[in-house]
mmCIF file of C-alpha atoms and ligand atoms in Angstrom:
data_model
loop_
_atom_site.group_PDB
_atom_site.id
_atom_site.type_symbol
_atom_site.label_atom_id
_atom_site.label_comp_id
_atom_site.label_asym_id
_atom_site.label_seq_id
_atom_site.Cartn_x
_atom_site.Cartn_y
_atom_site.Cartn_z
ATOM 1 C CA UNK B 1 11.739 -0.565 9.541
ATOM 2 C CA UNK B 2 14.480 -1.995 12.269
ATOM 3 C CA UNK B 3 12.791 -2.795 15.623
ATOM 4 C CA UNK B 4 15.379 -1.891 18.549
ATOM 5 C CA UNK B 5 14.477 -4.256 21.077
ATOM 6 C CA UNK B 6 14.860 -4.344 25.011
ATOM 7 C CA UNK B 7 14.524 -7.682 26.764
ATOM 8 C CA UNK B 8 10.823 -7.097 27.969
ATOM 9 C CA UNK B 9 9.155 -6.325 24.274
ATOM 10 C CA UNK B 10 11.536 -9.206 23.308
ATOM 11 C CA UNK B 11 9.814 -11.599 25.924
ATOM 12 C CA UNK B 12 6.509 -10.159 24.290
ATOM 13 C CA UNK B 13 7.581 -10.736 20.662
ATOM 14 C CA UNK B 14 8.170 -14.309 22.254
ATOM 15 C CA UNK B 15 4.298 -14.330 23.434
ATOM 16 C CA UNK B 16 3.450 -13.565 19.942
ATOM 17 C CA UNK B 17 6.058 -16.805 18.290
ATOM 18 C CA UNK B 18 8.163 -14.265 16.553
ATOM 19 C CA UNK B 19 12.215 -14.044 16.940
ATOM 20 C CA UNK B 20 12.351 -10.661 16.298
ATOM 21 C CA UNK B 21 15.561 -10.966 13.507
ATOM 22 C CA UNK B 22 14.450 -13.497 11.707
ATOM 23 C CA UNK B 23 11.485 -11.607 9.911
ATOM 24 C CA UNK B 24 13.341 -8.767 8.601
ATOM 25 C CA UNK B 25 15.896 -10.591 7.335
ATOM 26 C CA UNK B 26 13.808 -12.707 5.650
ATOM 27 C CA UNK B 27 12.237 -9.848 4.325
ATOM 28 C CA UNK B 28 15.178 -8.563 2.997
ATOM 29 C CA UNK B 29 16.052 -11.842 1.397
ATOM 30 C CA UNK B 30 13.063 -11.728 -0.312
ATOM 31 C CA UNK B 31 13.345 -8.169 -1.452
ATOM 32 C CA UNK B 32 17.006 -8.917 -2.107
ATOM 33 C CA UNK B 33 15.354 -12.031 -4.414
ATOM 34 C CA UNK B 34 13.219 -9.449 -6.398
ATOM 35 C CA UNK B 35 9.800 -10.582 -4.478
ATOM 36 C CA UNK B 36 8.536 -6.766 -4.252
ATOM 37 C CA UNK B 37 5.110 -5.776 -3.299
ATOM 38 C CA UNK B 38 4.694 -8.799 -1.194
ATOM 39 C CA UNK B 39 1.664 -7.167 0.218
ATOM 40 C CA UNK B 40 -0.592 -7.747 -2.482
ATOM 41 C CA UNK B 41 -4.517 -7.455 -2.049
ATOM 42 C CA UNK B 42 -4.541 -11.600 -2.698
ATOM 43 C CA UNK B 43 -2.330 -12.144 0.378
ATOM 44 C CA UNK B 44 -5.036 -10.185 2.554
ATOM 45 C CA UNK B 45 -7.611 -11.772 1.135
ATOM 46 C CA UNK B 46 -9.968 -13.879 3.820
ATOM 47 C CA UNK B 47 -8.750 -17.262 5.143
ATOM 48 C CA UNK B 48 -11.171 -19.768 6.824
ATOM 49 C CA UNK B 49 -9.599 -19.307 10.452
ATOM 50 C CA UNK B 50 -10.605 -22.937 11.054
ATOM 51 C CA UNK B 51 -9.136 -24.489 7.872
ATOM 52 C CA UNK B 52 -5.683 -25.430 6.644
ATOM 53 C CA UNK B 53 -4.773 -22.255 3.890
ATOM 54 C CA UNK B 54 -3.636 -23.381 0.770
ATOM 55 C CA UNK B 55 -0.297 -22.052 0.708
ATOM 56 C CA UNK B 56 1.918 -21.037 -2.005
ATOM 57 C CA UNK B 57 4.603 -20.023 0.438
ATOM 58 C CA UNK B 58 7.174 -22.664 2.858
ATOM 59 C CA UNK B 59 7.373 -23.513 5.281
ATOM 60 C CA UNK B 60 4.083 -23.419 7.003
ATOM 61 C CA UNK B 61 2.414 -26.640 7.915
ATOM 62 C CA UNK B 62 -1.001 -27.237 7.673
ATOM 63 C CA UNK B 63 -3.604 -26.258 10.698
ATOM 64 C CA UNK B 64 -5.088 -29.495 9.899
ATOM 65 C CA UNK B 65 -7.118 -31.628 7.019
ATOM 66 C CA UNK B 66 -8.815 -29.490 4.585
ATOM 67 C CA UNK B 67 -12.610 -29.655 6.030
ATOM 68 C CA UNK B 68 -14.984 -31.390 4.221
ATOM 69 C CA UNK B 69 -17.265 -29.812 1.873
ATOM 70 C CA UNK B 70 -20.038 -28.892 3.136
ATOM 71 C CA UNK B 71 -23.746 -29.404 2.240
ATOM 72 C CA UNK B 72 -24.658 -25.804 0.337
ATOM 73 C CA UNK B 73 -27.223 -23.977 2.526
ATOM 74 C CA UNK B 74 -30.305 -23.406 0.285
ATOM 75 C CA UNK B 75 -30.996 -19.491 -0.234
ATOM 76 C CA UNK B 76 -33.692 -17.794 2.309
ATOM 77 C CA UNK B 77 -36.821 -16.979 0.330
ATOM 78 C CA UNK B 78 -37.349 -13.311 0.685
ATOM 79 C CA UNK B 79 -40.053 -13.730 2.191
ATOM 80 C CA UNK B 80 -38.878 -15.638 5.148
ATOM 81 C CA UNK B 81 -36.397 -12.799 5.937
ATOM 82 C CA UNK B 82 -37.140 -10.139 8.681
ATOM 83 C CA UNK B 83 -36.977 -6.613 8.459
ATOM 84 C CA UNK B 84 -33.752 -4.802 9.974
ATOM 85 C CA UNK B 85 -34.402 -4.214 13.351
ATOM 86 C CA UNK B 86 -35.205 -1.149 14.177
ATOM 87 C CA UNK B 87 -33.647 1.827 17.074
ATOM 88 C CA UNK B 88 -30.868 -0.243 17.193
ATOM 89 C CA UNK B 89 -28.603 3.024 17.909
ATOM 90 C CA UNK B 90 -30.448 3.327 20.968
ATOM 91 C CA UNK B 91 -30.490 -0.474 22.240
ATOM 92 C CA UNK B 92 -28.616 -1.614 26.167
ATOM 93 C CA UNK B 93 -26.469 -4.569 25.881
ATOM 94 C CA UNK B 94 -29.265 -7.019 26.584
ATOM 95 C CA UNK B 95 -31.275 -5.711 23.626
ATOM 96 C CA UNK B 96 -28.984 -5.522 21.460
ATOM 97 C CA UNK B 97 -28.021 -9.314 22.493
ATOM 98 C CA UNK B 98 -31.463 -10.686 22.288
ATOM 99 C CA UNK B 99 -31.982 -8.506 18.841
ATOM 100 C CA UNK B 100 -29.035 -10.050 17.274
ATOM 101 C CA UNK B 101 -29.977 -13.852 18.197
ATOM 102 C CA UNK B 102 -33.443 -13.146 16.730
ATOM 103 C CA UNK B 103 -32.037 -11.515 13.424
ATOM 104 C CA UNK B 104 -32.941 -12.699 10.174
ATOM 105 C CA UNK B 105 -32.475 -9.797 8.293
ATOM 106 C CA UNK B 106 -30.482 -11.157 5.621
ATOM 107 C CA UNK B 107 -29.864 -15.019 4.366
ATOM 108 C CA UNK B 108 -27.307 -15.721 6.947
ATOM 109 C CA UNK B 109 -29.783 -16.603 8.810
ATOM 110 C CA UNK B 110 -30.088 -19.920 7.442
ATOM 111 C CA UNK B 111 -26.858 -21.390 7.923
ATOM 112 C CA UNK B 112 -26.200 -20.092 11.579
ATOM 113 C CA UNK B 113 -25.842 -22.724 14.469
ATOM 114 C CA UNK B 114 -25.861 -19.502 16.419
ATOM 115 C CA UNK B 115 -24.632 -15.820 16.189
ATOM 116 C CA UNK B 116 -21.627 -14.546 17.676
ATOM 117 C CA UNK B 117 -22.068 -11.340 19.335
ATOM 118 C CA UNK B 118 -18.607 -10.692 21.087
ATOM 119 C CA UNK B 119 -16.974 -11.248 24.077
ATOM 120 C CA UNK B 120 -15.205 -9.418 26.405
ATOM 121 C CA UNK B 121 -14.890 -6.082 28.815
ATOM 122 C CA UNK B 122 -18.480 -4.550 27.663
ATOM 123 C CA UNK B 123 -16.559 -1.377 28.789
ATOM 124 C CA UNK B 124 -12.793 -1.296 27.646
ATOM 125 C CA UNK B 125 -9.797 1.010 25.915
ATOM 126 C CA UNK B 126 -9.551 -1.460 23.445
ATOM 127 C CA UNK B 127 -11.873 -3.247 20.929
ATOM 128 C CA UNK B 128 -10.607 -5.694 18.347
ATOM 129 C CA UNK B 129 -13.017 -6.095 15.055
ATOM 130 C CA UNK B 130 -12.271 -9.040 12.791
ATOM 131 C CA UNK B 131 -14.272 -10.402 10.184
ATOM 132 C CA UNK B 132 -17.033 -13.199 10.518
ATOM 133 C CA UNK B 133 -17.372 -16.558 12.531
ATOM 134 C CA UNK B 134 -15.964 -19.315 11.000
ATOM 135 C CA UNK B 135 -16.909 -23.041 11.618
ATOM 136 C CA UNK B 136 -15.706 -23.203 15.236
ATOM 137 C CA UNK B 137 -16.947 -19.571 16.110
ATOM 138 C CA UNK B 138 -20.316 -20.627 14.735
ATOM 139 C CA UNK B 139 -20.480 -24.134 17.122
ATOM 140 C CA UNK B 140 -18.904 -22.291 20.334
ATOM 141 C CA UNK B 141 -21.022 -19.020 20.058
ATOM 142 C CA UNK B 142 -17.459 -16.718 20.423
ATOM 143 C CA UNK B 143 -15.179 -15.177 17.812
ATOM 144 C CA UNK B 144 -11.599 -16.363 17.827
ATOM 145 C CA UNK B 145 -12.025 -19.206 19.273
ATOM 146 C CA UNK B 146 -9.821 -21.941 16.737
ATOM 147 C CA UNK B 147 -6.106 -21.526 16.048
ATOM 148 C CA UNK B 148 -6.499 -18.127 14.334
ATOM 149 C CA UNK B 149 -8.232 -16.634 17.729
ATOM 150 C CA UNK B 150 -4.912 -18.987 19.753
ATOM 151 C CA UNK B 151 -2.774 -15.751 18.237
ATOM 152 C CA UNK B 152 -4.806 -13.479 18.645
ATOM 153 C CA UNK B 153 -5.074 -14.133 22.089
ATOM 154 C CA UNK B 154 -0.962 -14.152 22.058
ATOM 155 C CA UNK B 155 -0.888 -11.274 19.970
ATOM 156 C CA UNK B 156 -2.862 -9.169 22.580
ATOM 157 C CA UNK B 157 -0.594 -10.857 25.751
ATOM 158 C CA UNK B 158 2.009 -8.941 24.354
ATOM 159 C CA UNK B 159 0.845 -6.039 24.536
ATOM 160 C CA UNK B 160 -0.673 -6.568 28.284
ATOM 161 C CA UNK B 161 -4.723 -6.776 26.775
ATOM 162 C CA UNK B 162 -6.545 -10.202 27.520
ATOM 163 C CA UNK B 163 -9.923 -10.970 26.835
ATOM 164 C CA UNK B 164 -10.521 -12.498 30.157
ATOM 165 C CA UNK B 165 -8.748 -9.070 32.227
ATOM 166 C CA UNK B 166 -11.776 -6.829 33.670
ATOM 167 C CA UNK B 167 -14.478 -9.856 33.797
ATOM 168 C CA UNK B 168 -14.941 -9.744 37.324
ATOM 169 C CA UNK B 169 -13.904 -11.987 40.090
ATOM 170 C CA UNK B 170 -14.750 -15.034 38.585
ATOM 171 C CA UNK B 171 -11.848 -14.987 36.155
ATOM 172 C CA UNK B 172 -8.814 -17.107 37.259
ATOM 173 C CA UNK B 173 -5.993 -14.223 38.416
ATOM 174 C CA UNK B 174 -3.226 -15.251 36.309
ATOM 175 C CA UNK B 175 -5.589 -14.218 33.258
ATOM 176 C CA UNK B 176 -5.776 -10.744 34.665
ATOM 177 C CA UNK B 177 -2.040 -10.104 35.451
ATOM 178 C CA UNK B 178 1.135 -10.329 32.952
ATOM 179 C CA UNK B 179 4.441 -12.402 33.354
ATOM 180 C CA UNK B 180 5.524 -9.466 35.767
ATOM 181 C CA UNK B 181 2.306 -9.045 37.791
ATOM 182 C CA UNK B 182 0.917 -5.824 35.697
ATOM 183 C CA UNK B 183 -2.653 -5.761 35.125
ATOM 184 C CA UNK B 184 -3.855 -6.346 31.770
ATOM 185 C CA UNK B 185 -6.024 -4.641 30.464
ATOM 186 C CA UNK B 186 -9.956 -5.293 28.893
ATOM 187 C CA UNK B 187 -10.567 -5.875 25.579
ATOM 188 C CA UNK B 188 -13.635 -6.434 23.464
ATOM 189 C CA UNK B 189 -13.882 -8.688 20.518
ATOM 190 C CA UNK B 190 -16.393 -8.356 17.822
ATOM 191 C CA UNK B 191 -16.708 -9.607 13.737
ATOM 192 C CA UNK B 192 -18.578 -7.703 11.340
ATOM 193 C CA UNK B 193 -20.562 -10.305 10.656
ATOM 194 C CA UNK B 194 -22.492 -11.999 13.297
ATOM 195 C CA UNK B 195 -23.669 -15.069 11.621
ATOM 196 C CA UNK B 196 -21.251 -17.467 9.776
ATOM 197 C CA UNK B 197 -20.987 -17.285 5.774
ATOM 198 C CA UNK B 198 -21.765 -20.932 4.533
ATOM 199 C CA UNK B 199 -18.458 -22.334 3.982
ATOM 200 C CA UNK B 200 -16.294 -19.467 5.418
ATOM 201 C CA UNK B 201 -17.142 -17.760 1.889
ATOM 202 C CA UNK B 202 -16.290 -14.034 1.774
ATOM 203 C CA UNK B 203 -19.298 -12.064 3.542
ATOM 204 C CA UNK B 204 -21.572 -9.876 0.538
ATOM 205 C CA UNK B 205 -22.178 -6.582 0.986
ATOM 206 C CA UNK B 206 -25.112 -6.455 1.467
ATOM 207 C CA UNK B 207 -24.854 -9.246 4.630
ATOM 208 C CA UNK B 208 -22.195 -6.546 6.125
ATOM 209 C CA UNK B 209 -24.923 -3.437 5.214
ATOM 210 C CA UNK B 210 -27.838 -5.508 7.327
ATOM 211 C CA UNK B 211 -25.299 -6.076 10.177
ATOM 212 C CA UNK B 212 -23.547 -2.926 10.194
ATOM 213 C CA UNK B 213 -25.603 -1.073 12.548
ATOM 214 C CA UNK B 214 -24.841 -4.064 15.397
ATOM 215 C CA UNK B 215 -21.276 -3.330 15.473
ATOM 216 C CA UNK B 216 -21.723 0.285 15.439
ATOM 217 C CA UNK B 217 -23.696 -0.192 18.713
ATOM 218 C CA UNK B 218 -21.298 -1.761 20.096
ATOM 219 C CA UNK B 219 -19.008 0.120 19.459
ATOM 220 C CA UNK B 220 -20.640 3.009 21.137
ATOM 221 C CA UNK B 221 -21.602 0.552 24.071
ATOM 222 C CA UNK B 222 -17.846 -0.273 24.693
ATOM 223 C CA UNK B 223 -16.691 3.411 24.215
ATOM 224 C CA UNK B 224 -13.197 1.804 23.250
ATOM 225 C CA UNK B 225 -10.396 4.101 22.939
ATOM 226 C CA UNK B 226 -8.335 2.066 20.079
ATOM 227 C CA UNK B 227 -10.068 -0.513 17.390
ATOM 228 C CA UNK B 228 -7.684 -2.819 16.077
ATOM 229 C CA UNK B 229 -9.156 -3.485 12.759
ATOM 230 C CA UNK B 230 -7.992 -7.294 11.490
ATOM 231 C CA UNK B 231 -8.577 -8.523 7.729
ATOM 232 C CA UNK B 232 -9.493 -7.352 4.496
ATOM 233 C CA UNK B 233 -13.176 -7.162 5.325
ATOM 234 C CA UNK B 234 -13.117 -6.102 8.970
ATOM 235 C CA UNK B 235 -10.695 -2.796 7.570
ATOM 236 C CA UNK B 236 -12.364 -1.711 4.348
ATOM 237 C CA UNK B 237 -16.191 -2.011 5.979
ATOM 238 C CA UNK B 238 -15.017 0.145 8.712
ATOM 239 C CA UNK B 239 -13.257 2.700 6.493
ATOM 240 C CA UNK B 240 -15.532 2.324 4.053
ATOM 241 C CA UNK B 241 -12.825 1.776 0.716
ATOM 242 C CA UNK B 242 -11.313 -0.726 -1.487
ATOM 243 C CA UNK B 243 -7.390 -0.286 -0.265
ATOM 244 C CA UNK B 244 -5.763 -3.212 0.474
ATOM 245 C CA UNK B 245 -4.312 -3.458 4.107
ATOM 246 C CA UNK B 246 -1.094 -2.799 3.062
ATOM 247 C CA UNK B 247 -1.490 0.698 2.232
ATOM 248 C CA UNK B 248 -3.796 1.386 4.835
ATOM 249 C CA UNK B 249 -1.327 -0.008 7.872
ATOM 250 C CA UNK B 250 0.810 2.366 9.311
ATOM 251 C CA UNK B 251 -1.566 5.559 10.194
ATOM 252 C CA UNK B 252 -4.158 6.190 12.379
ATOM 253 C CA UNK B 253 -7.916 5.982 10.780
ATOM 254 C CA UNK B 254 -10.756 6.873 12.748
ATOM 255 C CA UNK B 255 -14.404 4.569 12.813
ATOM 256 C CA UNK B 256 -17.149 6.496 14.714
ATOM 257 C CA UNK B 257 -14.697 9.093 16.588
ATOM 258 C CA UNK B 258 -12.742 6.198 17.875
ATOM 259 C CA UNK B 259 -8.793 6.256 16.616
ATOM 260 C CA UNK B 260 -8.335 2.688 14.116
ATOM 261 C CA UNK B 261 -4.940 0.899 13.790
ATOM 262 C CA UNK B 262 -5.793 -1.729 10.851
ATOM 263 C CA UNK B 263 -3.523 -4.695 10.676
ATOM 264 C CA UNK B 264 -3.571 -8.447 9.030
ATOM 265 C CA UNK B 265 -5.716 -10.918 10.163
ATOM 266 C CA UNK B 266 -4.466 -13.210 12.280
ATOM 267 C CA UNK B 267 -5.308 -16.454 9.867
ATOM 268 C CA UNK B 268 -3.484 -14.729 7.419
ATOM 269 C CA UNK B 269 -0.188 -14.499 9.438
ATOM 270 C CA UNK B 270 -0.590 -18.042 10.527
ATOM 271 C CA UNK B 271 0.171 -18.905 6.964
ATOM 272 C CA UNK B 272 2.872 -15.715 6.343
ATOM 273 C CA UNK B 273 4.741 -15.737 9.256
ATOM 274 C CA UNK B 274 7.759 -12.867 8.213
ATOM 275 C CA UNK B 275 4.298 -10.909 8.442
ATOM 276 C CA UNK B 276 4.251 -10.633 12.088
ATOM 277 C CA UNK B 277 6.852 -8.218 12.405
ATOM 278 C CA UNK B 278 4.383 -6.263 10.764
ATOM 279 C CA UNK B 279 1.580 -7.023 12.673
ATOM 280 C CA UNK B 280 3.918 -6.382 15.302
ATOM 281 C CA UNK B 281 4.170 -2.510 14.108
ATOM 282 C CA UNK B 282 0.780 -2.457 14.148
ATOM 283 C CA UNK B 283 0.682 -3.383 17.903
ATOM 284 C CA UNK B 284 2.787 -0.809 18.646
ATOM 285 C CA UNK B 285 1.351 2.042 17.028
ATOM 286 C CA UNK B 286 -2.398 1.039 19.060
ATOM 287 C CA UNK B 287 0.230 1.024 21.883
ATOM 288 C CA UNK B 288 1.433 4.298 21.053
ATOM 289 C CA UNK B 289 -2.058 5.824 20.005
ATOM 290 C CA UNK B 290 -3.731 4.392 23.537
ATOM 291 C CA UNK B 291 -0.598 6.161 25.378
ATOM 292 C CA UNK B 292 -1.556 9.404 23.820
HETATM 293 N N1 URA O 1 -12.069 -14.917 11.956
HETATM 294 C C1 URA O 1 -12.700 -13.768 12.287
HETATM 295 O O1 URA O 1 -12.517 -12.748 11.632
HETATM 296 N N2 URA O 1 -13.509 -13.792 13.342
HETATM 297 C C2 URA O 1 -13.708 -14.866 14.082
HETATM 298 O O2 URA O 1 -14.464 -14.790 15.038
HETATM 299 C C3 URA O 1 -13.050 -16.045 13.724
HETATM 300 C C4 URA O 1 -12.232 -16.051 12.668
#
């Protein structure tokens, strides 16, 4: 699809680091080149946000050093789990909060310098679910925080959402208004997972079955009116199937009531970059969903 630009979505493609040619041509060159089906299940598949990708494709340069292996966490004995909370569907922010720090209901647990719960607008039009905390997420206590959560935070600026707008005086003014003064709007950022998979190893399913009922919660805490759903295991939890992103993007999918644009996640298009033009269709049709 051609994107016909005016100068202000061009100054938010610039947000995002994408010159808004360059990807379709290059997508065309690589169509043109017989590279077909580009957006194969493998390319979605989950990249450490905190690690440098292995990369089969030029010219993307490394995050930084591959990380170190780690020491393998030693499985939870059954019987040192928890049960699964219970009346979750029914918990205030502050229970749900204190019930998710306490959680050991599956071996997670373990591993976890801390969960991540979210952060954000506790009420806002738009709620962003990605996948699990990686090794920064897990230190800092927040999701997105390393380069992967960087464009994430860019990709939302162009579209006028911030996870700092509607958090109250405190919050420095220039995080609350865009380049031309207009208000940004609240956002809410959550993973399916709240505790870190050893590693950054793909979450089981039966990890994202014991935390499932935490993000539905929130979700019905945060009434959103758009979820941007990001990554392979962020999109097919939430629409409970096994299609790969790329037949999923382009059409509206609903989670709870609540409309869902999926779209890559944003480690993945740190490593694909001719992807963000896609990711930047996605924006647009949450744009064009929140506008009704
Ligand atoms: N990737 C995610 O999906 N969530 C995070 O919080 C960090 C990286």
């Amino acid at each position: 699809m051609t994107l016909h630009l005016d100068e202000r979505q061009r100054a938010m493609l610039a947000e995002m680091g994408i010159r808004p040619r360059l990807p379709a041509a290059r997508t065309r060159r690589r169509a043109e080149a017989g590279e077909a089906g580009a957006e194969t299940q493998a390319a979605e598949t989950r990249v450490p946000a905190d690690q440098a990708p292995p990369t089969a494709r030029p010219p993307v340069a490394p995050l930084r050093p591959a990380a170190p292996r780690e020491a393998a966490v030693a499985p939870v004995p059954a019987s040192a789990l928890g049960p699964r909370p219970e009346g979750v569907a029914d918990m205030d922010w502050a229970t749900l909060e204190s019930t998710v720090a306490a959680c050991r209901a599956c071996g997670l647990c373990a591993g976890r310098t801390q969960t991540v719960f979210g952060v954000g607008a506790r009420v806002a039009d738009w709620m962003v679910i990605g996948e699990a905390p990686g090794e920064n997420e897990d230190r800092q206590g927040q999701p997105f925080v390393g380069q992967a959560g960087k464009l994430l935070d860019n990709m939302l600026a162009a579209i006028g959402v911030s996870r700092q707008a509607a958090l109250g005086p405190e919050t420095d003014a220039s995080e609350k208004a865009d380049g031309q003064g207009r208000e940004k709007q609240g956002v809410y950022i959550a993973n399916v997972l709240k505790c870190r998979p050893p590693g950054n190893r793909n979450p089981q399913p039966d990890e994202i079955a014991q935390c499932e009922p935490y993000l539905r919660r929130q979700v019905a805490l945060v009434r959103p009116k758009i979820i941007l759903a990001m990554g392979r295991f962020a999109v097919q939890s939430l629409l409970r199937t096994t299609e790969p992103i790329g037949r999923l993007r382009g059409r509206v999918h609903q989670y709870e009531g609540v409309p869902v644009v999926v779209t890559y996640h944003p480690a993945y298009l740190l490593r694909a970059l001719p992807e963000k033009a896609k990711a930047w269709q996605d924006l647009c049709l949450a744009l064009e969903v929140m506008r009704g």
